[in-house]
Every structure is written in structure tokens, then in C-alpha cells.
Amino acid sequence: MTNQPLPTYFVSHGGGPWPYMDGEFRRHFAELEGSLVRMRAELDNIPKAVLVVSGHWEKEAFTLSTAARPGMEYDYYGFPPHLYEIAYRSPGSPALAERAAGLLAAQGLPTDLDPQRGFDHGTFSIMKPLYPEEDVRVVQVSLHASFDPALHIAAGKALAPLRDEGVLIIGSGLSYHNLQAMQTGAGHEPSRQFDAWLRETMLDTPPHERERRLLQWTGAPSARAVHPREDHLLPLMVVAGAAGAEPASLSYHQSDFFGGLSVSSFRFGEPPHERNDL
């Protein structure tokens, strides 16, 4: 039994309700799905619950979902009607939501609870491949609507004690998120430039310098061409904050996503099975 904290993850979650689809659209996510299957294997069944920071939820305070049986948020458009009837049925955890809210509030961060919020695309799109049994407790955390990177890193630091309590913290976003450019192919080169900077920041930079670079992310190559809005990047800030000085590793990378986009996911810290526990 390890006394070390669980790793944290930033997951590029893909597009739409892809785990519930098949055919050509589903095949775009084959490499991403493989990375999530590997992630589950390296975690084994150690996490007691999952806290997901979703790039699909913005509030005026960091808000925790408190429903014991969360419903669904169909926050996507243009898909066949049956994909607005799917359900991911993992239970919530009011107790974990309260605990996380208390940690945030203790650091003076604006915090709220939402008993109505269901699982959005940022959550169920990764949880379905990770936990297809739908038996692990899941709580969602919103972004803060200010989009202040320092505030999101501070939120991660506040939530870090959960890692010692068997809670897996995942930031669910996408390292590239410009849908208009994605549809035209104009995003290929900007995504390559930004992803190279992001991988350098995560993999080759000391933790204190990593935080500084994240705070100044808008100065990265093609930053605003890749993230016109930073909603899908900010979950990375939270899990990086929760990781503290833990090193990062690349858990997923693709340079031909949807024909030529560069996208990445990252793990902070070591998975339990790689530790030498006596």
C-alpha cells in the first residue's frame, strides 16, 4: 500500500460524445482511447473517486457538483438524436464535493456547490473509456469565469491534499481548441508550434519555471490562434498546481489528429504501480 499521492492528469478529451459512436468519426480518437486504457491500467483500482476539472463548465466561483446521482449535460451540437439520450451512470460524491469546496475556501478562493449539475462532455468523454463499469464516484469542478491562470493554479494547490486521500484529479480540456480553424485545416501549423512550446514547458522545464511559463502562456507561439478562449487550457493549470514540484510526462501525443493537428495529454507524478512500495 503506497503512502505517496496519486498522480494528476491533463487529458485532451477529444470531440463530441465520441466514446458512444462508431465508424470513421470514432476512429479519429483511437490513439486517445488507447491512452485512456493505459491510464486505467497504470492506476489499477487504487483511486477511490475522481475529481474532474471540466473545460465545459464556467462559473463565477469554483463550483463543485454535489448530486449523488448526476444527470447529463448534452453540451455539443450537430450529432444524431440518439446521442442526446446517452447516459454515464457513475455516482457522484456529495462528501467529496464538500471536502474539495472546504479546501478551496480555506485558501480564500471563491467556492460554490451545485446540486443540479450533471456530467458534461468534458467528463463523460474521458470517464467512459477510463471506467466503463460506471462504478467510481465522480465530482466535477468548474472553471472560474475570470479565466485567471494564477487563480486556477492556486485552486490546484488548494486541492492537492486530495491526492493523499485516494482521489484522482483530472483536468479535462484539449491542448488545441480552435474549432473554426480545425474545420478548415488552418490550425495545423499553429497547433504544431503551440504544442511544441507546451511539451517543452511540461517536460523540459523545472517546476518553478513551468509555473511561470503557464502564467504567461499567451506569449507562447500561436497561443491565441490555438486557444481563442482558454477554457480548454485552464484545466491544465489546475492539475499542474495540484502536482506541485512533481515532474510531468507525456501520456498521449498525436501530430495527425483530425488530419494534422498536434495535441497532447500529460501526467504529473508517478503512477502507483511504478513505485517501490515495501
PDB file of C-alpha atoms in Angstrom:
ATOM      1  CA  MET A   1       0.000   0.000   0.000  1.00  0.00           C
ATOM      2  CA  THR A   2       1.522   3.328  -1.057  1.00  0.00           C
ATOM      3  CA  ASN A   3       1.610   6.428   1.104  1.00  0.00           C
ATOM      4  CA  GLN A   4       2.528   8.551  -1.890  1.00  0.00           C
ATOM      5  CA  PRO A   5      -0.031  10.793  -3.578  1.00  0.00           C
ATOM      6  CA  LEU A   6      -1.807   9.792  -6.745  1.00  0.00           C
ATOM      7  CA  PRO A   7      -0.606  11.446  -9.952  1.00  0.00           C
ATOM      8  CA  THR A   8      -2.656  14.145 -11.634  1.00  0.00           C
ATOM      9  CA  TYR A   9      -3.512  14.219 -15.328  1.00  0.00           C
ATOM     10  CA  PHE A  10      -4.362  16.680 -18.040  1.00  0.00           C
ATOM     11  CA  VAL A  11      -6.370  14.869 -20.708  1.00  0.00           C
ATOM     12  CA  SER A  12      -7.109  16.211 -24.183  1.00  0.00           C
ATOM     13  CA  HIS A  13     -10.628  14.849 -24.269  1.00  0.00           C
ATOM     14  CA  GLY A  14     -11.456  14.836 -27.972  1.00  0.00           C
ATOM     15  CA  GLY A  15     -14.670  15.992 -29.605  1.00  0.00           C
ATOM     16  CA  GLY A  16     -18.340  15.320 -29.001  1.00  0.00           C
ATOM     17  CA  PRO A  17     -19.669  12.081 -27.488  1.00  0.00           C
ATOM     18  CA  TRP A  18     -17.056  10.034 -29.323  1.00  0.00           C
ATOM     19  CA  PRO A  19     -16.959   7.013 -26.937  1.00  0.00           C
ATOM     20  CA  TYR A  20     -20.611   6.375 -27.785  1.00  0.00           C
ATOM     21  CA  MET A  21     -20.021   6.447 -31.557  1.00  0.00           C
ATOM     22  CA  ASP A  22     -18.542   4.161 -34.166  1.00  0.00           C
ATOM     23  CA  GLY A  23     -17.368   4.418 -37.763  1.00  0.00           C
ATOM     24  CA  GLU A  24     -14.981   6.994 -39.165  1.00  0.00           C
ATOM     25  CA  PHE A  25     -15.613   9.665 -36.520  1.00  0.00           C
ATOM     26  CA  ARG A  26     -14.788   7.246 -33.706  1.00  0.00           C
ATOM     27  CA  ARG A  27     -11.559   6.211 -35.429  1.00  0.00           C
ATOM     28  CA  HIS A  28     -10.216   9.765 -35.070  1.00  0.00           C
ATOM     29  CA  PHE A  29      -9.943   9.045 -31.351  1.00  0.00           C
ATOM     30  CA  ALA A  30      -8.302   5.609 -31.448  1.00  0.00           C
ATOM     31  CA  GLU A  31      -4.960   6.836 -30.103  1.00  0.00           C
ATOM     32  CA  LEU A  32      -6.638   8.939 -27.420  1.00  0.00           C
ATOM     33  CA  GLU A  33      -8.747   5.960 -26.373  1.00  0.00           C
ATOM     34  CA  GLY A  34      -5.637   3.798 -26.157  1.00  0.00           C
ATOM     35  CA  SER A  35      -4.002   6.351 -23.862  1.00  0.00           C
ATOM     36  CA  LEU A  36      -7.029   6.300 -21.546  1.00  0.00           C
ATOM     37  CA  VAL A  37      -6.981   2.493 -21.431  1.00  0.00           C
ATOM     38  CA  ARG A  38      -3.293   2.625 -20.478  1.00  0.00           C
ATOM     39  CA  MET A  39      -4.055   5.270 -17.870  1.00  0.00           C
ATOM     40  CA  ARG A  40      -6.599   2.978 -16.232  1.00  0.00           C
ATOM     41  CA  ALA A  41      -4.106   0.108 -16.258  1.00  0.00           C
ATOM     42  CA  GLU A  42      -1.376   2.151 -14.583  1.00  0.00           C
ATOM     43  CA  LEU A  43      -3.787   3.367 -11.912  1.00  0.00           C
ATOM     44  CA  ASP A  44      -5.253  -0.094 -11.380  1.00  0.00           C
ATOM     45  CA  ASN A  45      -8.205   0.223  -8.976  1.00  0.00           C
ATOM     46  CA  ILE A  46      -6.450   2.467  -6.468  1.00  0.00           C
ATOM     47  CA  PRO A  47      -8.451   5.722  -6.903  1.00  0.00           C
ATOM     48  CA  LYS A  48     -11.428   5.897  -4.568  1.00  0.00           C
ATOM     49  CA  ALA A  49     -13.031   8.740  -6.516  1.00  0.00           C
ATOM     50  CA  VAL A  50     -12.314  11.083  -9.422  1.00  0.00           C
ATOM     51  CA  LEU A  51     -12.380  14.879  -9.377  1.00  0.00           C
ATOM     52  CA  VAL A  52     -12.705  16.248 -12.916  1.00  0.00           C
ATOM     53  CA  VAL A  53     -11.943  19.885 -13.713  1.00  0.00           C
ATOM     54  CA  SER A  54     -14.041  20.368 -16.824  1.00  0.00           C
ATOM     55  CA  GLY A  55     -13.312  22.831 -19.610  1.00  0.00           C
ATOM     56  CA  HIS A  56     -17.037  22.761 -20.344  1.00  0.00           C
ATOM     57  CA  TRP A  57     -18.197  24.460 -17.152  1.00  0.00           C
ATOM     58  CA  GLU A  58     -17.597  28.086 -16.191  1.00  0.00           C
ATOM     59  CA  LYS A  59     -18.959  29.804 -13.082  1.00  0.00           C
ATOM     60  CA  GLU A  60     -18.284  32.959 -11.065  1.00  0.00           C
ATOM     61  CA  ALA A  61     -16.827  30.743  -8.322  1.00  0.00           C
ATOM     62  CA  PHE A  62     -15.119  27.355  -8.385  1.00  0.00           C
ATOM     63  CA  THR A  63     -18.237  25.211  -8.237  1.00  0.00           C
ATOM     64  CA  LEU A  64     -18.486  21.567  -7.209  1.00  0.00           C
ATOM     65  CA  SER A  65     -21.198  19.191  -8.390  1.00  0.00           C
ATOM     66  CA  THR A  66     -22.900  17.674  -5.351  1.00  0.00           C
ATOM     67  CA  ALA A  67     -25.541  15.384  -6.895  1.00  0.00           C
ATOM     68  CA  ALA A  68     -25.454  11.820  -5.602  1.00  0.00           C
ATOM     69  CA  ARG A  69     -26.801  10.630  -8.957  1.00  0.00           C
ATOM     70  CA  PRO A  70     -25.701  13.176 -11.568  1.00  0.00           C
ATOM     71  CA  GLY A  71     -27.672  13.573 -14.776  1.00  0.00           C
ATOM     72  CA  MET A  72     -26.244  14.548 -18.166  1.00  0.00           C
ATOM     73  CA  GLU A  73     -25.333  17.817 -19.878  1.00  0.00           C
ATOM     74  CA  TYR A  74     -25.502  17.457 -23.672  1.00  0.00           C
ATOM     75  CA  ASP A  75     -23.187  20.377 -24.393  1.00  0.00           C
ATOM     76  CA  TYR A  76     -22.463  19.615 -28.048  1.00  0.00           C
ATOM     77  CA  TYR A  77     -24.379  20.078 -31.260  1.00  0.00           C
ATOM     78  CA  GLY A  78     -24.849  18.586 -34.710  1.00  0.00           C
ATOM     79  CA  PHE A  79     -24.894  14.919 -33.741  1.00  0.00           C
ATOM     80  CA  PRO A  80     -27.592  12.273 -34.367  1.00  0.00           C
ATOM     81  CA  PRO A  81     -30.592  12.375 -31.991  1.00  0.00           C
ATOM     82  CA  HIS A  82     -29.713   9.175 -30.124  1.00  0.00           C
ATOM     83  CA  LEU A  83     -26.516  10.821 -28.844  1.00  0.00           C
ATOM     84  CA  TYR A  84     -28.685  13.183 -26.810  1.00  0.00           C
ATOM     85  CA  GLU A  85     -30.105  10.221 -24.929  1.00  0.00           C
ATOM     86  CA  ILE A  86     -26.880   8.585 -23.755  1.00  0.00           C
ATOM     87  CA  ALA A  87     -26.109   8.332 -20.046  1.00  0.00           C
ATOM     88  CA  TYR A  88     -22.983   7.830 -17.972  1.00  0.00           C
ATOM     89  CA  ARG A  89     -24.255   6.476 -14.667  1.00  0.00           C
ATOM     90  CA  SER A  90     -21.362   6.680 -12.234  1.00  0.00           C
ATOM     91  CA  PRO A  91     -22.448   8.001  -8.838  1.00  0.00           C
ATOM     92  CA  GLY A  92     -21.440  11.385  -7.538  1.00  0.00           C
ATOM     93  CA  SER A  93     -19.996  12.078  -4.108  1.00  0.00           C
ATOM     94  CA  PRO A  94     -21.533  14.890  -2.062  1.00  0.00           C
ATOM     95  CA  ALA A  95     -18.934  14.213   0.639  1.00  0.00           C
ATOM     96  CA  LEU A  96     -16.015  14.694  -1.781  1.00  0.00           C
ATOM     97  CA  ALA A  97     -17.636  17.831  -3.191  1.00  0.00           C
ATOM     98  CA  GLU A  98     -17.922  19.281   0.312  1.00  0.00           C
ATOM     99  CA  ARG A  99     -14.335  18.307   1.122  1.00  0.00           C
ATOM    100  CA  ALA A 100     -12.995  19.914  -2.072  1.00  0.00           C
ATOM    101  CA  ALA A 101     -15.076  23.050  -1.508  1.00  0.00           C
ATOM    102  CA  GLY A 102     -13.682  23.295   2.017  1.00  0.00           C
ATOM    103  CA  LEU A 103     -10.102  23.063   0.759  1.00  0.00           C
ATOM    104  CA  LEU A 104     -10.712  25.819  -1.780  1.00  0.00           C
ATOM    105  CA  ALA A 105     -12.491  28.064   0.710  1.00  0.00           C
ATOM    106  CA  ALA A 106      -9.719  27.583   3.278  1.00  0.00           C
ATOM    107  CA  GLN A 107      -7.343  29.276   0.816  1.00  0.00           C
ATOM    108  CA  GLY A 108      -9.714  32.182   0.298  1.00  0.00           C
ATOM    109  CA  LEU A 109     -10.855  31.051  -3.141  1.00  0.00           C
ATOM    110  CA  PRO A 110     -14.435  31.728  -4.249  1.00  0.00           C
ATOM    111  CA  THR A 111     -16.390  28.490  -3.966  1.00  0.00           C
ATOM    112  CA  ASP A 112     -19.926  27.242  -4.549  1.00  0.00           C
ATOM    113  CA  LEU A 113     -21.899  23.992  -4.717  1.00  0.00           C
ATOM    114  CA  ASP A 114     -24.337  22.891  -7.425  1.00  0.00           C
ATOM    115  CA  PRO A 115     -26.740  20.011  -6.703  1.00  0.00           C
ATOM    116  CA  GLN A 116     -28.177  20.078 -10.238  1.00  0.00           C
ATOM    117  CA  ARG A 117     -25.102  19.872 -12.443  1.00  0.00           C
ATOM    118  CA  GLY A 118     -24.812  16.686 -14.485  1.00  0.00           C
ATOM    119  CA  PHE A 119     -21.866  15.132 -16.303  1.00  0.00           C
ATOM    120  CA  ASP A 120     -20.812  17.226 -19.283  1.00  0.00           C
ATOM    121  CA  HIS A 121     -18.841  16.233 -22.348  1.00  0.00           C
ATOM    122  CA  GLY A 122     -15.582  17.140 -20.618  1.00  0.00           C
ATOM    123  CA  THR A 123     -16.279  14.455 -18.044  1.00  0.00           C
ATOM    124  CA  PHE A 124     -18.146  11.575 -19.651  1.00  0.00           C
ATOM    125  CA  SER A 125     -15.990  11.590 -22.797  1.00  0.00           C
ATOM    126  CA  ILE A 126     -12.972  10.542 -20.725  1.00  0.00           C
ATOM    127  CA  MET A 127     -14.722   8.604 -17.973  1.00  0.00           C
ATOM    128  CA  LYS A 128     -16.447   6.183 -20.361  1.00  0.00           C
ATOM    129  CA  PRO A 129     -13.137   4.727 -21.640  1.00  0.00           C
ATOM    130  CA  LEU A 130     -11.495   5.027 -18.215  1.00  0.00           C
ATOM    131  CA  TYR A 131     -14.265   3.479 -16.130  1.00  0.00           C
ATOM    132  CA  PRO A 132     -16.726   1.737 -18.471  1.00  0.00           C
ATOM    133  CA  GLU A 133     -18.146  -0.088 -15.456  1.00  0.00           C
ATOM    134  CA  GLU A 134     -19.535   3.287 -14.286  1.00  0.00           C
ATOM    135  CA  ASP A 135     -18.854   2.387 -10.666  1.00  0.00           C
ATOM    136  CA  VAL A 136     -16.356   5.015  -9.455  1.00  0.00           C
ATOM    137  CA  ARG A 137     -17.604   8.186  -7.771  1.00  0.00           C
ATOM    138  CA  VAL A 138     -17.133  11.339  -9.853  1.00  0.00           C
ATOM    139  CA  VAL A 139     -17.312  15.008  -8.892  1.00  0.00           C
ATOM    140  CA  GLN A 140     -16.964  17.868 -11.367  1.00  0.00           C
ATOM    141  CA  VAL A 141     -15.253  21.191 -10.718  1.00  0.00           C
ATOM    142  CA  SER A 142     -15.982  24.254 -12.806  1.00  0.00           C
ATOM    143  CA  LEU A 143     -13.517  26.768 -14.119  1.00  0.00           C
ATOM    144  CA  HIS A 144     -13.574  30.264 -12.669  1.00  0.00           C
ATOM    145  CA  ALA A 145     -15.155  32.600 -15.210  1.00  0.00           C
ATOM    146  CA  SER A 146     -12.320  35.120 -14.841  1.00  0.00           C
ATOM    147  CA  PHE A 147     -10.047  32.692 -16.712  1.00  0.00           C
ATOM    148  CA  ASP A 148      -7.196  33.948 -14.499  1.00  0.00           C
ATOM    149  CA  PRO A 149      -4.389  31.367 -14.791  1.00  0.00           C
ATOM    150  CA  ALA A 150      -2.948  32.261 -11.368  1.00  0.00           C
ATOM    151  CA  LEU A 151      -6.323  31.622  -9.749  1.00  0.00           C
ATOM    152  CA  HIS A 152      -6.555  28.196 -11.389  1.00  0.00           C
ATOM    153  CA  ILE A 153      -3.040  27.220 -10.336  1.00  0.00           C
ATOM    154  CA  ALA A 154      -3.925  28.332  -6.800  1.00  0.00           C
ATOM    155  CA  ALA A 155      -7.066  26.175  -6.940  1.00  0.00           C
ATOM    156  CA  GLY A 156      -4.947  23.176  -7.876  1.00  0.00           C
ATOM    157  CA  LYS A 157      -2.588  23.801  -4.971  1.00  0.00           C
ATOM    158  CA  ALA A 158      -5.572  24.007  -2.628  1.00  0.00           C
ATOM    159  CA  LEU A 159      -6.940  20.691  -3.909  1.00  0.00           C
ATOM    160  CA  ALA A 160      -3.597  18.866  -3.708  1.00  0.00           C
ATOM    161  CA  PRO A 161      -4.324  17.153  -0.335  1.00  0.00           C
ATOM    162  CA  LEU A 162      -6.979  15.066  -2.085  1.00  0.00           C
ATOM    163  CA  ARG A 163      -4.184  13.214  -3.858  1.00  0.00           C
ATOM    164  CA  ASP A 164      -3.196  11.708  -0.498  1.00  0.00           C
ATOM    165  CA  GLU A 165      -6.791  10.649   0.096  1.00  0.00           C
ATOM    166  CA  GLY A 166      -7.163   8.373  -2.912  1.00  0.00           C
ATOM    167  CA  VAL A 167      -8.762  10.981  -5.172  1.00  0.00           C
ATOM    168  CA  LEU A 168      -7.668  11.104  -8.797  1.00  0.00           C
ATOM    169  CA  ILE A 169      -7.579  14.695 -10.089  1.00  0.00           C
ATOM    170  CA  ILE A 170      -8.034  15.077 -13.840  1.00  0.00           C
ATOM    171  CA  GLY A 171      -8.072  18.272 -15.872  1.00  0.00           C
ATOM    172  CA  SER A 172     -10.223  17.650 -18.930  1.00  0.00           C
ATOM    173  CA  GLY A 173      -9.670  20.036 -21.818  1.00  0.00           C
ATOM    174  CA  LEU A 174      -7.819  19.992 -25.126  1.00  0.00           C
ATOM    175  CA  SER A 175      -4.356  21.281 -25.906  1.00  0.00           C
ATOM    176  CA  TYR A 176      -5.751  22.666 -29.189  1.00  0.00           C
ATOM    177  CA  HIS A 177      -9.189  24.279 -29.265  1.00  0.00           C
ATOM    178  CA  ASN A 178      -9.989  26.476 -32.239  1.00  0.00           C
ATOM    179  CA  LEU A 179     -12.943  24.768 -33.882  1.00  0.00           C
ATOM    180  CA  GLN A 180     -13.196  27.143 -36.829  1.00  0.00           C
ATOM    181  CA  ALA A 181      -9.558  26.694 -37.840  1.00  0.00           C
ATOM    182  CA  MET A 182      -9.855  22.978 -37.167  1.00  0.00           C
ATOM    183  CA  GLN A 183     -12.571  22.690 -39.794  1.00  0.00           C
ATOM    184  CA  THR A 184     -10.565  24.499 -42.458  1.00  0.00           C
ATOM    185  CA  GLY A 185      -7.148  22.975 -41.801  1.00  0.00           C
ATOM    186  CA  ALA A 186      -5.720  26.381 -40.866  1.00  0.00           C
ATOM    187  CA  GLY A 187      -4.919  25.120 -37.379  1.00  0.00           C
ATOM    188  CA  HIS A 188      -2.275  22.569 -38.322  1.00  0.00           C
ATOM    189  CA  GLU A 189       0.838  24.748 -38.149  1.00  0.00           C
ATOM    190  CA  PRO A 190      -0.305  26.862 -35.152  1.00  0.00           C
ATOM    191  CA  SER A 191      -1.099  23.663 -33.248  1.00  0.00           C
ATOM    192  CA  ARG A 192       2.364  22.309 -34.011  1.00  0.00           C
ATOM    193  CA  GLN A 193       4.022  25.490 -32.746  1.00  0.00           C
ATOM    194  CA  PHE A 194       1.972  25.735 -29.575  1.00  0.00           C
ATOM    195  CA  ASP A 195       2.209  22.043 -28.796  1.00  0.00           C
ATOM    196  CA  ALA A 196       5.990  22.159 -29.103  1.00  0.00           C
ATOM    197  CA  TRP A 197       6.048  25.001 -26.563  1.00  0.00           C
ATOM    198  CA  LEU A 198       3.637  23.161 -24.281  1.00  0.00           C
ATOM    199  CA  ARG A 199       5.653  19.940 -24.331  1.00  0.00           C
ATOM    200  CA  GLU A 200       8.848  21.889 -23.648  1.00  0.00           C
ATOM    201  CA  THR A 201       7.120  23.626 -20.736  1.00  0.00           C
ATOM    202  CA  MET A 202       5.770  20.409 -19.267  1.00  0.00           C
ATOM    203  CA  LEU A 203       8.649  18.017 -19.947  1.00  0.00           C
ATOM    204  CA  ASP A 204      11.869  20.027 -20.060  1.00  0.00           C
ATOM    205  CA  THR A 205      11.307  22.866 -17.602  1.00  0.00           C
ATOM    206  CA  PRO A 206      11.870  22.862 -13.806  1.00  0.00           C
ATOM    207  CA  PRO A 207       8.600  23.068 -11.850  1.00  0.00           C
ATOM    208  CA  HIS A 208       9.043  26.693 -10.665  1.00  0.00           C
ATOM    209  CA  GLU A 209       9.804  27.774 -14.214  1.00  0.00           C
ATOM    210  CA  ARG A 210       6.921  25.630 -15.504  1.00  0.00           C
ATOM    211  CA  GLU A 211       4.500  27.625 -13.393  1.00  0.00           C
ATOM    212  CA  ARG A 212       5.917  30.936 -14.628  1.00  0.00           C
ATOM    213  CA  ARG A 213       5.551  29.854 -18.243  1.00  0.00           C
ATOM    214  CA  LEU A 214       1.980  28.714 -17.676  1.00  0.00           C
ATOM    215  CA  LEU A 215       1.116  32.062 -16.120  1.00  0.00           C
ATOM    216  CA  GLN A 216       2.491  33.732 -19.258  1.00  0.00           C
ATOM    217  CA  TRP A 217       1.012  31.250 -21.716  1.00  0.00           C
ATOM    218  CA  THR A 218      -0.360  33.958 -24.025  1.00  0.00           C
ATOM    219  CA  GLY A 219       3.237  34.714 -25.020  1.00  0.00           C
ATOM    220  CA  ALA A 220       3.690  31.194 -26.406  1.00  0.00           C
ATOM    221  CA  PRO A 221       3.934  30.716 -30.185  1.00  0.00           C
ATOM    222  CA  SER A 222       0.470  30.861 -31.812  1.00  0.00           C
ATOM    223  CA  ALA A 223      -1.177  30.919 -28.366  1.00  0.00           C
ATOM    224  CA  ARG A 224      -4.317  32.789 -29.368  1.00  0.00           C
ATOM    225  CA  ALA A 225      -4.562  31.026 -32.722  1.00  0.00           C
ATOM    226  CA  VAL A 226      -4.748  27.754 -30.791  1.00  0.00           C
ATOM    227  CA  HIS A 227      -6.854  28.982 -27.858  1.00  0.00           C
ATOM    228  CA  PRO A 228      -9.064  31.945 -28.836  1.00  0.00           C
ATOM    229  CA  ARG A 229     -10.679  31.216 -25.460  1.00  0.00           C
ATOM    230  CA  GLU A 230      -8.621  29.425 -22.834  1.00  0.00           C
ATOM    231  CA  ASP A 231     -11.430  27.309 -21.414  1.00  0.00           C
ATOM    232  CA  HIS A 232      -9.815  24.094 -22.667  1.00  0.00           C
ATOM    233  CA  LEU A 233      -6.333  25.033 -21.449  1.00  0.00           C
ATOM    234  CA  LEU A 234      -7.174  26.124 -17.897  1.00  0.00           C
ATOM    235  CA  PRO A 235      -7.817  22.576 -16.600  1.00  0.00           C
ATOM    236  CA  LEU A 236      -4.095  22.040 -17.196  1.00  0.00           C
ATOM    237  CA  MET A 237      -3.338  24.950 -14.845  1.00  0.00           C
ATOM    238  CA  VAL A 238      -5.343  23.302 -12.067  1.00  0.00           C
ATOM    239  CA  VAL A 239      -3.697  19.886 -12.280  1.00  0.00           C
ATOM    240  CA  ALA A 240      -0.257  21.453 -12.642  1.00  0.00           C
ATOM    241  CA  GLY A 241      -0.955  23.414  -9.464  1.00  0.00           C
ATOM    242  CA  ALA A 242      -2.083  20.248  -7.691  1.00  0.00           C
ATOM    243  CA  ALA A 243       1.097  18.483  -8.826  1.00  0.00           C
ATOM    244  CA  GLY A 244       3.426  20.961  -7.120  1.00  0.00           C
ATOM    245  CA  ALA A 245       7.018  20.032  -7.937  1.00  0.00           C
ATOM    246  CA  GLU A 246       6.155  16.623  -9.446  1.00  0.00           C
ATOM    247  CA  PRO A 247       7.709  16.006 -12.882  1.00  0.00           C
ATOM    248  CA  ALA A 248       5.460  15.691 -15.907  1.00  0.00           C
ATOM    249  CA  SER A 249       5.463  13.015 -18.589  1.00  0.00           C
ATOM    250  CA  LEU A 250       3.712  12.722 -21.918  1.00  0.00           C
ATOM    251  CA  SER A 251       0.744  10.359 -21.687  1.00  0.00           C
ATOM    252  CA  TYR A 252      -0.669  10.982 -25.179  1.00  0.00           C
ATOM    253  CA  HIS A 253       0.511  12.789 -28.279  1.00  0.00           C
ATOM    254  CA  GLN A 254      -0.739  12.924 -31.811  1.00  0.00           C
ATOM    255  CA  SER A 255       0.552  15.039 -34.686  1.00  0.00           C
ATOM    256  CA  ASP A 256      -2.147  13.961 -37.129  1.00  0.00           C
ATOM    257  CA  PHE A 257      -5.277  14.482 -35.048  1.00  0.00           C
ATOM    258  CA  PHE A 258      -8.153  15.151 -37.454  1.00  0.00           C
ATOM    259  CA  GLY A 259      -5.737  15.230 -40.358  1.00  0.00           C
ATOM    260  CA  GLY A 260      -2.871  17.317 -38.999  1.00  0.00           C
ATOM    261  CA  LEU A 261      -3.415  18.846 -35.562  1.00  0.00           C
ATOM    262  CA  SER A 262      -0.849  18.356 -32.800  1.00  0.00           C
ATOM    263  CA  VAL A 263      -2.434  17.549 -29.437  1.00  0.00           C
ATOM    264  CA  SER A 264      -1.080  16.208 -26.141  1.00  0.00           C
ATOM    265  CA  SER A 265      -2.008  14.935 -22.681  1.00  0.00           C
ATOM    266  CA  PHE A 266       0.232  14.886 -19.608  1.00  0.00           C
ATOM    267  CA  ARG A 267       0.675  13.025 -16.340  1.00  0.00           C
ATOM    268  CA  PHE A 268       2.233  14.671 -13.274  1.00  0.00           C
ATOM    269  CA  GLY A 269       3.923  12.295 -10.848  1.00  0.00           C
ATOM    270  CA  GLU A 270       4.368   8.544 -10.988  1.00  0.00           C
ATOM    271  CA  PRO A 271       1.539   6.024 -11.236  1.00  0.00           C
ATOM    272  CA  PRO A 272       1.179   3.684  -8.255  1.00  0.00           C
ATOM    273  CA  HIS A 273       2.497   0.575  -9.977  1.00  0.00           C
ATOM    274  CA  GLU A 274       5.830   2.247 -10.799  1.00  0.00           C
ATOM    275  CA  ARG A 275       6.592   2.959  -7.143  1.00  0.00           C
ATOM    276  CA  ASN A 276       8.698   0.729  -4.963  1.00  0.00           C
ATOM    277  CA  ASP A 277       6.365   0.093  -2.033  1.00  0.00           C
ATOM    278  CA  LEU A 278       7.626  -2.280   0.622  1.00  0.00           C
TER     279      LEU A 278
END
